[in-house]
Coordinates of C-alpha atoms and ligand atoms in Angstrom, one line a residue:
M22 CA -10.5 -6.5 -20.7
A23 CA -7.4 -8.6 -22.2
G24 CA -4.3 -6.8 -23.3
V25 CA -4.4 -4.3 -20.8
D26 CA -0.7 -3.7 -19.4
I27 CA -2.5 -4.0 -15.1
G28 CA 1.6 -3.8 -14.0
R29 CA 3.4 -6.5 -12.6
V30 CA 1.5 -9.3 -11.1
G31 CA 3.1 -11.9 -8.9
V32 CA 1.8 -14.5 -6.2
E33 CA 3.9 -13.6 -3.0
R34 CA 2.9 -14.0 0.8
V35 CA 2.1 -11.2 2.2
E36 CA 1.7 -10.2 5.2
G37 CA 1.3 -7.3 8.4
W38 CA 3.9 -6.7 9.7
G39 CA 4.1 -7.9 12.8
M40 CA 4.4 -10.7 11.4
A41 CA 1.2 -13.1 12.7
V42 CA -1.1 -12.5 10.1
G43 CA -1.2 -13.2 6.2
S44 CA -1.5 -15.3 3.1
T45 CA -0.2 -15.6 -0.3
V46 CA -2.2 -14.2 -2.7
R47 CA -1.8 -12.6 -6.1
V48 CA -0.4 -9.5 -6.1
V49 CA -0.8 -6.7 -8.8
R50 CA 1.3 -2.9 -8.9
P51 CA 0.5 -0.7 -11.2
R52 CA 2.9 2.4 -12.0
T53 CA 0.2 4.6 -14.1
V54 CA -3.5 5.2 -13.2
E55 CA -4.2 4.0 -16.5
Q56 CA -2.2 0.4 -15.7
L57 CA -4.4 1.5 -11.8
R58 CA -7.6 2.4 -13.9
A59 CA -7.0 -1.5 -15.9
A60 CA -6.0 -3.5 -12.5
L61 CA -9.8 -2.3 -11.0
R62 CA -11.3 -3.4 -14.1
E63 CA -9.3 -7.0 -14.9
A64 CA -10.4 -8.2 -10.7
Q65 CA -14.1 -6.5 -10.9
S66 CA -14.3 -9.2 -14.4
A67 CA -12.4 -11.7 -12.3
G68 CA -14.7 -11.4 -9.6
V69 CA -12.2 -10.3 -6.9
S70 CA -11.3 -7.6 -4.7
L71 CA -8.6 -5.5 -4.7
A72 CA -6.5 -4.7 -1.1
P73 CA -4.9 -1.8 -1.5
R74 CA -1.6 -1.6 0.6
G75 CA 1.1 0.8 0.5
T76 CA 4.5 -0.4 2.1
G77 CA 3.3 -3.1 4.6
C78 CA 4.3 -0.9 8.4
S79 CA 0.3 -1.4 9.6
Y80 CA 0.8 -3.5 11.6
G81 CA -2.4 -6.6 11.2
D82 CA -4.6 -7.0 8.9
A83 CA -5.3 -3.8 7.6
S84 CA -3.3 -4.0 3.5
T85 CA -3.9 -8.1 3.9
T86 CA -6.0 -10.2 2.2
R87 CA -6.9 -13.5 1.7
H88 CA -9.3 -13.4 -0.6
G89 CA -8.7 -11.8 -3.3
W90 CA -5.9 -9.8 -4.7
S91 CA -3.7 -7.3 -3.1
L92 CA -3.0 -3.8 -4.7
D93 CA 0.4 -2.5 -3.8
L94 CA 0.7 1.2 -4.8
T95 CA 4.2 1.3 -4.2
G96 CA 5.5 1.4 -7.5
M97 CA 3.1 4.6 -7.6
N98 CA 5.9 6.7 -6.3
G99 CA 7.0 9.5 -8.3
I100 CA 7.6 13.1 -6.6
H101 CA 5.1 16.1 -8.7
D102 CA 6.1 18.9 -7.0
F103 CA 8.5 20.0 -4.4
D104 CA 7.7 24.0 -3.6
C105 CA 10.9 25.7 -1.2
G106 CA 8.7 28.6 -1.1
T107 CA 5.9 27.0 0.6
G108 CA 6.9 23.9 1.1
V109 CA 3.5 21.8 -0.1
A110 CA 4.6 18.7 -1.8
D111 CA 2.7 17.1 -4.3
L112 CA 3.4 13.4 -4.6
E113 CA 2.1 10.2 -5.7
A114 CA 1.0 7.7 -3.3
G115 CA 3.6 5.0 -3.2
V116 CA 6.2 8.0 -2.1
T117 CA 7.0 7.4 1.1
I118 CA 8.0 9.0 4.6
R119 CA 11.7 8.5 3.9
Q120 CA 11.4 9.9 0.1
L121 CA 9.2 12.7 1.6
W122 CA 12.1 14.2 4.3
R123 CA 15.4 13.5 2.1
T124 CA 13.3 15.4 -0.3
A125 CA 11.5 18.5 2.1
L126 CA 15.3 19.1 4.3
P127 CA 18.0 20.0 2.4
Q128 CA 16.0 23.0 1.3
G129 CA 15.1 23.8 5.3
W130 CA 11.5 21.9 5.3
W131 CA 10.5 18.6 7.3
P132 CA 6.8 16.8 6.7
K133 CA 4.4 17.7 9.1
V134 CA 3.7 14.3 10.4
V135 CA 5.5 11.4 10.9
S136 CA 5.2 7.7 12.2
G137 CA 7.7 6.0 14.6
T138 CA 9.4 4.6 11.3
M139 CA 9.8 6.2 8.0
F140 CA 8.5 3.3 5.8
P141 CA 5.0 4.5 5.4
T142 CA 3.4 5.6 2.0
V143 CA 1.7 9.1 1.6
A144 CA -1.3 7.2 0.6
G145 CA -1.1 4.6 3.7
A146 CA -0.1 7.8 5.5
A147 CA -3.5 9.3 4.4
G148 CA -6.3 6.3 4.0
M149 CA -4.9 5.4 8.2
N150 CA -4.5 8.9 9.3
I151 CA -2.1 8.3 11.0
H152 CA 0.1 10.7 14.1
G153 CA 3.0 11.3 15.2
K154 CA 5.2 12.5 18.8
N155 CA 3.3 16.3 17.5
N156 CA -0.1 15.1 17.3
F157 CA -1.3 17.2 20.7
K158 CA -0.1 20.4 18.1
V159 CA 0.0 20.1 14.6
G160 CA -3.2 17.2 14.2
T161 CA -2.6 14.4 12.2
F162 CA -1.5 14.3 8.9
G163 CA -4.8 13.8 7.5
D164 CA -5.0 17.2 8.7
N165 CA -2.4 18.6 6.8
V166 CA -3.1 17.3 3.5
L167 CA -4.4 19.8 1.4
D168 CA -6.3 17.5 -0.8
L169 CA -6.1 14.2 -2.8
D170 CA -7.3 12.2 -6.0
L171 CA -8.7 9.4 -5.4
L172 CA -9.7 6.6 -7.8
L173 CA -13.2 5.1 -7.4
A174 CA -14.7 1.1 -8.6
S175 CA -16.4 2.6 -11.1
G176 CA -12.5 3.7 -12.7
E177 CA -13.6 8.1 -12.2
L178 CA -11.2 9.8 -10.1
V179 CA -11.8 12.8 -8.0
T180 CA -10.5 15.7 -6.3
C181 CA -11.1 15.6 -2.6
S182 CA -10.9 18.8 0.0
R183 CA -11.9 20.6 2.3
E184 CA -13.9 22.7 -0.2
E185 CA -13.9 19.8 -3.0
N186 CA -16.2 16.0 -2.5
P187 CA -15.4 17.3 1.4
D188 CA -17.5 14.6 2.5
L189 CA -15.8 11.8 0.6
F190 CA -12.3 13.4 2.1
H191 CA -12.9 13.2 5.7
A192 CA -14.1 9.7 4.6
V193 CA -11.0 8.5 2.3
I194 CA -8.5 10.0 5.3
G195 CA -8.6 7.4 8.1
G196 CA -10.9 5.0 5.5
F197 CA -8.8 2.9 5.7
G198 CA -8.8 1.6 1.6
M199 CA -12.2 0.8 2.0
L200 CA -13.8 3.9 -0.2
G201 CA -11.4 3.4 -3.2
V202 CA -7.5 3.9 -3.9
I203 CA -6.1 6.9 -2.7
T204 CA -3.2 7.8 -6.6
R205 CA -2.1 11.8 -4.9
V206 CA -2.0 13.1 -2.2
R207 CA -0.7 17.7 -1.4
T208 CA 0.0 17.9 2.1
R209 CA 2.0 20.5 3.7
T210 CA 5.9 20.7 5.3
T211 CA 7.3 22.8 8.6
R212 CA 9.5 25.6 8.0
I213 CA 13.2 24.7 9.6
H214 CA 16.6 26.0 10.7
S215 CA 18.1 23.8 11.4
G216 CA 18.6 19.7 11.1
E217 CA 18.6 19.5 14.4
V218 CA 16.5 19.4 17.1
K219 CA 17.1 20.2 20.9
V220 CA 15.9 17.0 22.8
K221 CA 15.9 16.1 26.5
G222 CA 14.9 13.2 28.8
I223 CA 12.5 13.2 31.9
S224 CA 12.4 10.6 33.9
C225 CA 9.4 9.7 36.2
H226 CA 8.5 7.8 38.8
D227 CA 4.6 6.8 38.1
L228 CA 1.9 7.7 35.3
A229 CA 0.4 10.0 36.8
E230 CA 4.2 12.2 37.3
M231 CA 4.4 11.5 33.2
M232 CA 0.8 12.6 32.3
A233 CA 1.5 15.6 34.6
Y234 CA 5.0 16.6 32.1
M235 CA 3.6 16.3 29.2
D236 CA 0.1 18.0 30.1
A237 CA 2.2 21.1 31.4
H238 CA 4.1 21.9 28.0
T239 CA 1.9 20.7 25.4
G240 CA 1.2 24.3 25.2
E241 CA 4.6 25.1 24.6
A242 CA 6.6 21.6 23.5
D243 CA 6.4 20.7 19.6
Y244 CA 7.5 16.6 20.0
L245 CA 6.2 15.6 23.9
V246 CA 6.4 11.0 23.9
G247 CA 6.8 8.8 26.6
W248 CA 8.1 5.2 26.6
V249 CA 7.1 3.4 29.3
D250 CA 8.1 0.4 31.4
A251 CA 4.8 -2.3 31.3
F252 CA 6.9 -4.5 33.7
A253 CA 6.7 -2.1 37.0
R254 CA 4.1 -2.3 39.1
D255 CA 2.1 -1.2 42.3
E256 CA 3.7 2.5 43.1
S257 CA 6.0 2.2 40.0
L258 CA 3.0 1.5 37.8
G259 CA 3.8 3.7 34.6
R260 CA 7.8 4.8 35.1
G261 CA 9.3 6.2 32.3
L262 CA 11.0 8.2 30.4
I263 CA 10.0 11.4 28.5
H264 CA 11.2 12.8 25.2
H265 CA 10.1 16.2 24.3
A266 CA 11.8 17.8 21.2
D267 CA 11.7 21.5 20.1
Y268 CA 12.3 22.9 16.9
L269 CA 15.3 25.5 16.5
E270 CA 14.8 29.2 16.0
E271 CA 16.5 30.7 13.1
G272 CA 19.7 31.4 13.7
E273 CA 20.6 29.1 16.8
D274 CA 22.4 26.3 14.8
E275 CA 25.0 28.2 13.5
D276 CA 26.7 24.9 11.2
A277 CA 22.7 24.7 10.0
A278 CA 23.8 24.0 6.7
R279 CA 25.9 21.1 7.6
T280 CA 23.6 19.9 9.9
L281 CA 20.5 20.3 7.0
T282 CA 22.3 17.4 4.4
L283 CA 21.6 14.1 4.0
A284 CA 24.7 13.0 5.2
H285 CA 23.6 14.0 8.9
Q286 CA 20.3 12.4 9.3
D287 CA 21.8 8.8 8.5
L288 CA 21.4 7.0 10.9
P289 CA 24.5 4.7 12.3
T290 CA 25.2 2.2 10.4
S291 CA 26.3 -0.1 13.6
I292 CA 25.1 -0.3 17.1
L293 CA 27.6 -0.4 19.9
G294 CA 29.8 -2.3 17.0
V295 CA 27.9 -4.7 15.8
P296 CA 26.2 -4.5 12.3
K297 CA 22.7 -2.9 12.4
G298 CA 21.2 -5.2 9.9
E299 CA 22.7 -7.9 13.2
V300 CA 21.4 -6.4 15.9
W301 CA 17.9 -8.3 15.9
R302 CA 19.9 -11.1 16.5
A303 CA 20.8 -10.3 19.9
L304 CA 17.8 -8.5 21.0
R305 CA 16.1 -11.9 19.8
L306 CA 18.1 -13.5 23.7
F307 CA 16.1 -10.9 26.0
N308 CA 12.0 -11.3 23.8
H309 CA 10.6 -12.7 26.7
P310 CA 9.3 -11.5 29.7
A311 CA 12.3 -12.2 31.8
G312 CA 14.9 -10.1 29.0
M313 CA 11.8 -7.6 28.4
R314 CA 11.9 -7.4 32.3
L315 CA 15.4 -6.7 32.4
M316 CA 15.7 -4.5 29.7
N317 CA 12.9 -2.3 30.9
A318 CA 15.0 -2.0 34.1
V319 CA 17.8 -0.7 32.4
K320 CA 16.5 1.6 30.5
Q321 CA 14.6 3.5 33.6
V322 CA 18.3 4.0 35.3
A323 CA 20.3 5.2 32.1
G324 CA 16.9 7.3 31.9
R325 CA 18.0 9.5 34.6
M326 CA 21.6 9.9 33.7
E327 CA 19.6 10.5 30.3
E328 CA 17.6 13.7 32.7
W329 CA 20.8 14.6 34.4
Q330 CA 22.4 15.5 31.4
G331 CA 19.8 18.5 30.2
F332 CA 19.3 19.5 26.6
Y333 CA 21.6 17.6 23.8
R334 CA 20.3 17.8 20.0
Q335 CA 19.7 15.5 18.2
S336 CA 19.4 14.5 13.6
H337 CA 15.6 14.9 13.0
A338 CA 15.5 11.6 11.8
A339 CA 17.3 9.6 15.2
F340 CA 14.8 11.3 17.1
N341 CA 11.6 11.1 14.7
F342 CA 12.5 7.6 13.5
L343 CA 14.6 6.1 16.5
L344 CA 12.4 2.3 15.4
D345 CA 14.4 2.4 11.9
Y346 CA 18.2 2.0 14.0
V347 CA 17.7 -1.3 14.2
P348 CA 16.8 -3.3 11.2
D349 CA 14.5 -6.2 11.2
W350 CA 13.8 -5.5 15.2
K351 CA 10.5 -6.9 14.7
Y352 CA 12.6 -10.6 14.3
A353 CA 13.6 -10.2 17.9
Y354 CA 9.4 -11.2 18.9
S355 CA 9.9 -14.7 15.5
R356 CA 10.9 -15.6 12.5
R357 CA 7.8 -18.5 12.4
A358 CA 4.6 -17.7 10.4
G359 CA 1.5 -17.0 12.0
E360 CA 4.4 -15.5 14.9
G361 CA 5.4 -12.7 16.4
L362 CA 4.2 -8.9 17.2
I363 CA 0.7 -7.6 18.1
Q364 CA 0.7 -4.0 19.2
Y365 CA -2.5 -3.5 20.9
Q366 CA -3.5 0.9 21.0
A367 CA -5.6 2.6 22.8
F368 CA -7.1 6.3 22.8
L369 CA -8.8 6.4 26.0
P370 CA -10.5 11.1 27.0
K371 CA -8.3 12.6 28.5
E372 CA -11.0 12.7 32.2
R373 CA -10.0 8.6 32.6
A374 CA -7.6 8.2 30.5
H375 CA -4.7 7.8 33.3
E376 CA -7.5 5.2 35.3
G377 CA -7.7 3.4 32.0
F378 CA -3.9 2.8 31.3
V379 CA -4.0 1.5 35.3
R380 CA -6.4 -0.9 34.3
L381 CA -4.9 -2.1 31.6
F382 CA -1.2 -3.4 33.2
E383 CA -2.6 -4.6 35.4
E384 CA -4.5 -6.7 33.4
G385 CA -1.6 -7.6 31.2
H386 CA 0.3 -8.3 34.4
R387 CA -3.0 -11.0 36.0
S388 CA -3.1 -12.5 32.7
G389 CA 1.2 -12.8 31.9
H390 CA 0.3 -10.5 29.1
T391 CA 2.4 -7.8 29.6
P392 CA 3.7 -5.6 27.3
F393 CA 7.2 -5.4 26.1
L394 CA 7.2 -2.2 25.4
G395 CA 4.5 1.1 26.0
V396 CA 4.7 4.6 24.0
L397 CA 1.9 6.4 24.8
K398 CA 1.6 10.5 23.6
R399 CA -1.4 12.9 23.6
H400 CA -3.7 13.6 21.1
R401 CA -6.7 16.1 19.6
P402 CA -9.4 15.6 17.5
D403 CA -10.1 15.7 14.0
P404 CA -12.6 15.8 11.6
F405 CA -12.1 12.9 9.9
W406 CA -15.0 10.4 9.9
M407 CA -13.1 6.8 11.3
T408 CA -10.5 9.0 12.9
H409 CA -8.5 7.0 16.3
A410 CA -7.5 10.8 17.5
V411 CA -9.4 12.3 20.9
D412 CA -8.5 14.5 23.0
G413 CA -6.8 12.8 25.6
W414 CA -4.2 10.1 25.0
S415 CA -2.5 6.9 23.5
M416 CA -0.8 3.4 25.2
A417 CA 0.6 1.6 22.5
M418 CA 1.4 -1.6 24.5
D419 CA 3.9 -4.2 21.6
L420 CA 2.4 -7.9 22.5
K421 CA 4.7 -10.7 21.9
V422 CA 2.3 -13.6 19.8
T423 CA 3.7 -17.1 20.1
E424 CA 1.9 -20.3 18.5
A425 CA 1.0 -21.2 22.1
N426 CA 0.1 -18.3 23.3
R427 CA -2.9 -16.4 20.1
A428 CA -5.9 -17.8 21.7
S429 CA -5.2 -15.9 25.5
L430 CA -3.5 -13.5 23.6
W431 CA -6.9 -12.6 22.3
E432 CA -8.9 -13.3 25.3
A433 CA -6.5 -10.5 27.1
C434 CA -6.7 -8.0 24.5
R435 CA -11.0 -9.1 24.3
R436 CA -10.6 -8.0 28.6
F437 CA -8.7 -4.1 27.3
S438 CA -11.6 -3.8 25.0
E439 CA -13.3 -3.9 27.7
I440 CA -11.4 -1.5 29.8
C441 CA -11.2 1.1 27.5
L442 CA -14.8 0.9 26.0
E443 CA -15.7 0.8 29.6
V444 CA -13.7 4.4 29.5
G445 CA -14.9 5.9 26.2
G446 CA -12.4 4.8 23.9
R447 CA -11.8 4.5 20.7
F448 CA -8.6 2.3 18.6
Y449 CA -6.7 2.6 15.8
F450 CA -6.6 0.4 12.5
A451 CA -3.1 1.0 11.7
K452 CA -1.8 -1.0 14.5
D453 CA -5.4 -4.0 14.9
L454 CA -5.5 -7.7 14.3
V455 CA -7.7 -8.4 17.5
I456 CA -11.3 -6.0 17.7
S457 CA -14.0 -7.5 17.9
P458 CA -17.6 -6.1 14.8
D459 CA -18.7 -5.6 18.6
A460 CA -15.9 -3.7 20.7
A461 CA -15.6 -1.0 17.3
R462 CA -18.9 0.0 17.1
R463 CA -19.3 0.3 20.5
A464 CA -16.0 2.4 20.3
F465 CA -16.8 4.6 16.7
P466 CA -20.0 7.7 17.1
A467 CA -23.0 5.6 15.4
E468 CA -24.0 8.8 13.1
R469 CA -20.2 8.5 11.6
L470 CA -20.1 4.8 11.0
E471 CA -23.0 4.7 9.5
A472 CA -22.5 7.9 7.7
F473 CA -19.1 5.8 6.6
L474 CA -20.8 2.7 5.5
A475 CA -23.6 4.2 3.1
L476 CA -20.9 6.2 1.5
K477 CA -19.1 2.7 1.1
A478 CA -22.5 1.1 -0.6
E479 CA -22.3 4.4 -2.6
V480 CA -19.5 4.6 -4.1
D481 CA -18.1 1.0 -3.8
P482 CA -21.3 -0.9 -5.0
G483 CA -19.7 -4.6 -5.5
G484 CA -17.3 -4.4 -2.5
L485 CA -14.4 -4.5 -5.2
F486 CA -12.3 -3.1 -1.9
S487 CA -11.7 -5.2 0.2
T488 CA -9.3 -5.9 3.3
D489 CA -8.9 -8.7 6.2
L490 CA -10.1 -6.0 8.3
W491 CA -12.6 -5.0 6.6
R492 CA -14.1 -8.7 6.9
R493 CA -13.4 -9.2 10.3
V494 CA -14.3 -5.6 11.8
F495 CA -17.4 -5.0 9.2
E496 CA -18.2 -7.6 7.9
G497 CA -17.8 -10.5 10.6
D498 CA -16.0 -13.0 8.7
P499 CA -15.9 -15.7 11.4
E500 CA -12.4 -17.0 9.7
G501 CA -11.3 -13.3 10.7
A502 CA -7.4 -13.1 12.4
S503 CA -9.5 -12.0 15.4
H504 CA -10.8 -15.9 16.3
G505 CA -7.6 -17.0 16.8
P506 CA -5.3 -20.0 15.8
L507 CA -4.7 -18.8 12.4
G508 CA -6.2 -21.7 9.7
A509 CA -3.5 -23.8 7.8
E510 CA -4.1 -21.2 4.6
A511 CA -2.8 -18.1 6.1
C512 CA 0.1 -19.9 7.2
A513 CA 1.1 -20.8 3.1
Ligands
FAD623 C1 7.5 0.5 13.3 C2 6.6 1.2 12.9 C3 5.7 2.7 13.7 C4 5.2 3.0 13.3 N1 5.0 4.1 13.7 C5 3.0 5.0 13.9 C6 3.6 6.1 14.1 O1 4.2 6.0 15.2 N2 2.3 7.0 14.6 C7 1.0 5.7 13.6 O2 0.1 6.4 13.3 N3 1.5 5.0 12.7 C8 2.7 3.9 12.9 N4 3.1 3.1 12.5 C9 2.0 3.1 11.5 C10 1.7 3.0 10.9 O3 1.9 4.4 9.9 C11 0.3 3.2 9.5 O4 -0.1 1.7 9.0 C12 0.4 3.6 8.0 O5 -1.2 3.8 7.8 C13 1.0 2.6 7.3 O6 1.3 2.8 5.6 P1 1.8 2.2 4.8 O7 1.6 2.6 3.1 O8 2.6 1.3 4.8 O9 0.9 0.9 4.5 P2 -0.2 -0.2 4.6 O10 0.0 -0.5 5.9 O11 0.0 -0.8 3.4 O12 -2.0 0.0 4.8 C14 -2.7 1.2 5.5 C15 -4.4 1.2 5.1 O13 -4.1 2.1 4.0 C16 -4.9 1.7 3.0 N5 -3.6 2.8 1.7 C17 -2.4 2.1 1.4 N6 -2.2 2.6 0.2 C18 -3.4 3.3 -0.5 C19 -4.1 3.7 -1.5 N7 -3.1 4.4 -2.3 N8 -5.3 4.3 -1.8 C20 -6.6 4.5 -0.7 N9 -6.0 3.2 0.8 C21 -4.3 2.4 0.6 C22 -4.6 -0.1 3.1 O14 -5.7 0.0 2.4 C23 -4.5 0.3 4.5 O15 -6.2 -0.5 4.6 C24 4.1 2.6 12.4 C25 4.1 1.6 12.0 C26 5.4 1.3 12.3 C27 5.5 -1.0 11.6

């Protein structure tokens, strides 16, 4: 296919968001479906695999590749259409959630599902079937996709929806890029009458209190999320702060014309007088167990004060994208290649979730790998084949990775996985770097997994699409990141 334009090409280090895995590879950046199709053919002629990638916001190895080329779709980022009457958005794969909300909000709409950061692309969001703080209410990102276009390894472009190619639709959403390249996504948004939400903080003495409050409010709340102090023990184990947020009704915001402007959503440029871009350096001073124990304790006290305040208003961006307040906060963990953080997010069925989370925290304390941050969410099931969603709860736990602790951390995560599996839990590949092939096999229903693998063999018989995650979990790659320290190639 010499002479056919495949878009911009380079050789770069491509990492997982948490920085604990990455390698130097050829990166191909098509800007059109034609360039993308040509890139697929060129990879096939060269006998290499392609790892589809959005903005690389998956914490682990879901969009990295040691072997083959990285297929960066961020250049395909046009907004085909936004219908301000229905709130339906027709988007190219690389459009980010940030682009989407900035288009929708001034017209009185907000994305149905957003992650804790605004930077993922819509194809990456579909590829992982992401969830927000409102999963119990509106389902996952996939639940709100109307249809999408998928470029298969054969070069054929197919539209997938609940009616058209329904198997592909239910397998591609949450199918971590292994069935083809999503080129277009059509999704719903939510009608809003204000640029703000009403937020209330609820300080909780332990995990049971936190789960009881959230369970009691899933019927009426629009968003519920719990921050958990993972250092607390004994009768305080799982203490923390819930944020409960609701949309404003029509007419409730007398200043809606102003709050629905983009200027009102912009996050502040400094925090306590420090330019935002420098704040991670200050956070670095606390990025060790003693520092994080202190920060969690301070937050617990601040949470009590927040509760006394009652409901207050916050812009949609400030409420949803708290983590974006501090750019590059991950660098507080490390700036060395192969070090950083992993997030372990356990999804547990409601019947045994409390028991499972208590055991996870106790295992963290016992092994010396206490998460620096815990985040609790309520979920509901969905119909996607490889979904992580359960009728239950998830706890996302941030864990520091250093060269010295890597082997023992992986061993602790192996025990975390045993606990999850014992209580009937699942894992989430957007956050994963540690799950073994055996744990994955036990976590997902056998018939779903088999159907997914059969569909992969049918639509990608030559194995054109492959990532480090795929090889680690589904092909049992002995060099996979789950098997201890990174090799030299990965740290190049
Ligand atoms: C700070 C932070 C907070 C987060 N909060 C949340 C949260 O609240 N909820 C949540 O669910 N997730 C959350 N995430 C995870 C994030 O939303 C997901 O990892 C998401 O998939 C990232 O999208 P991306 O565009 O960066 O895709 P990538 O991470 O680059 O890729 C994700 C997957 O999609 C595939 N893919 C990407 N583009 C395509 C395409 N065009 N066609 C086919 N496959 C493709 C990739 O191969 C990969 O398997 C968070 C991440 C960060 C860093």
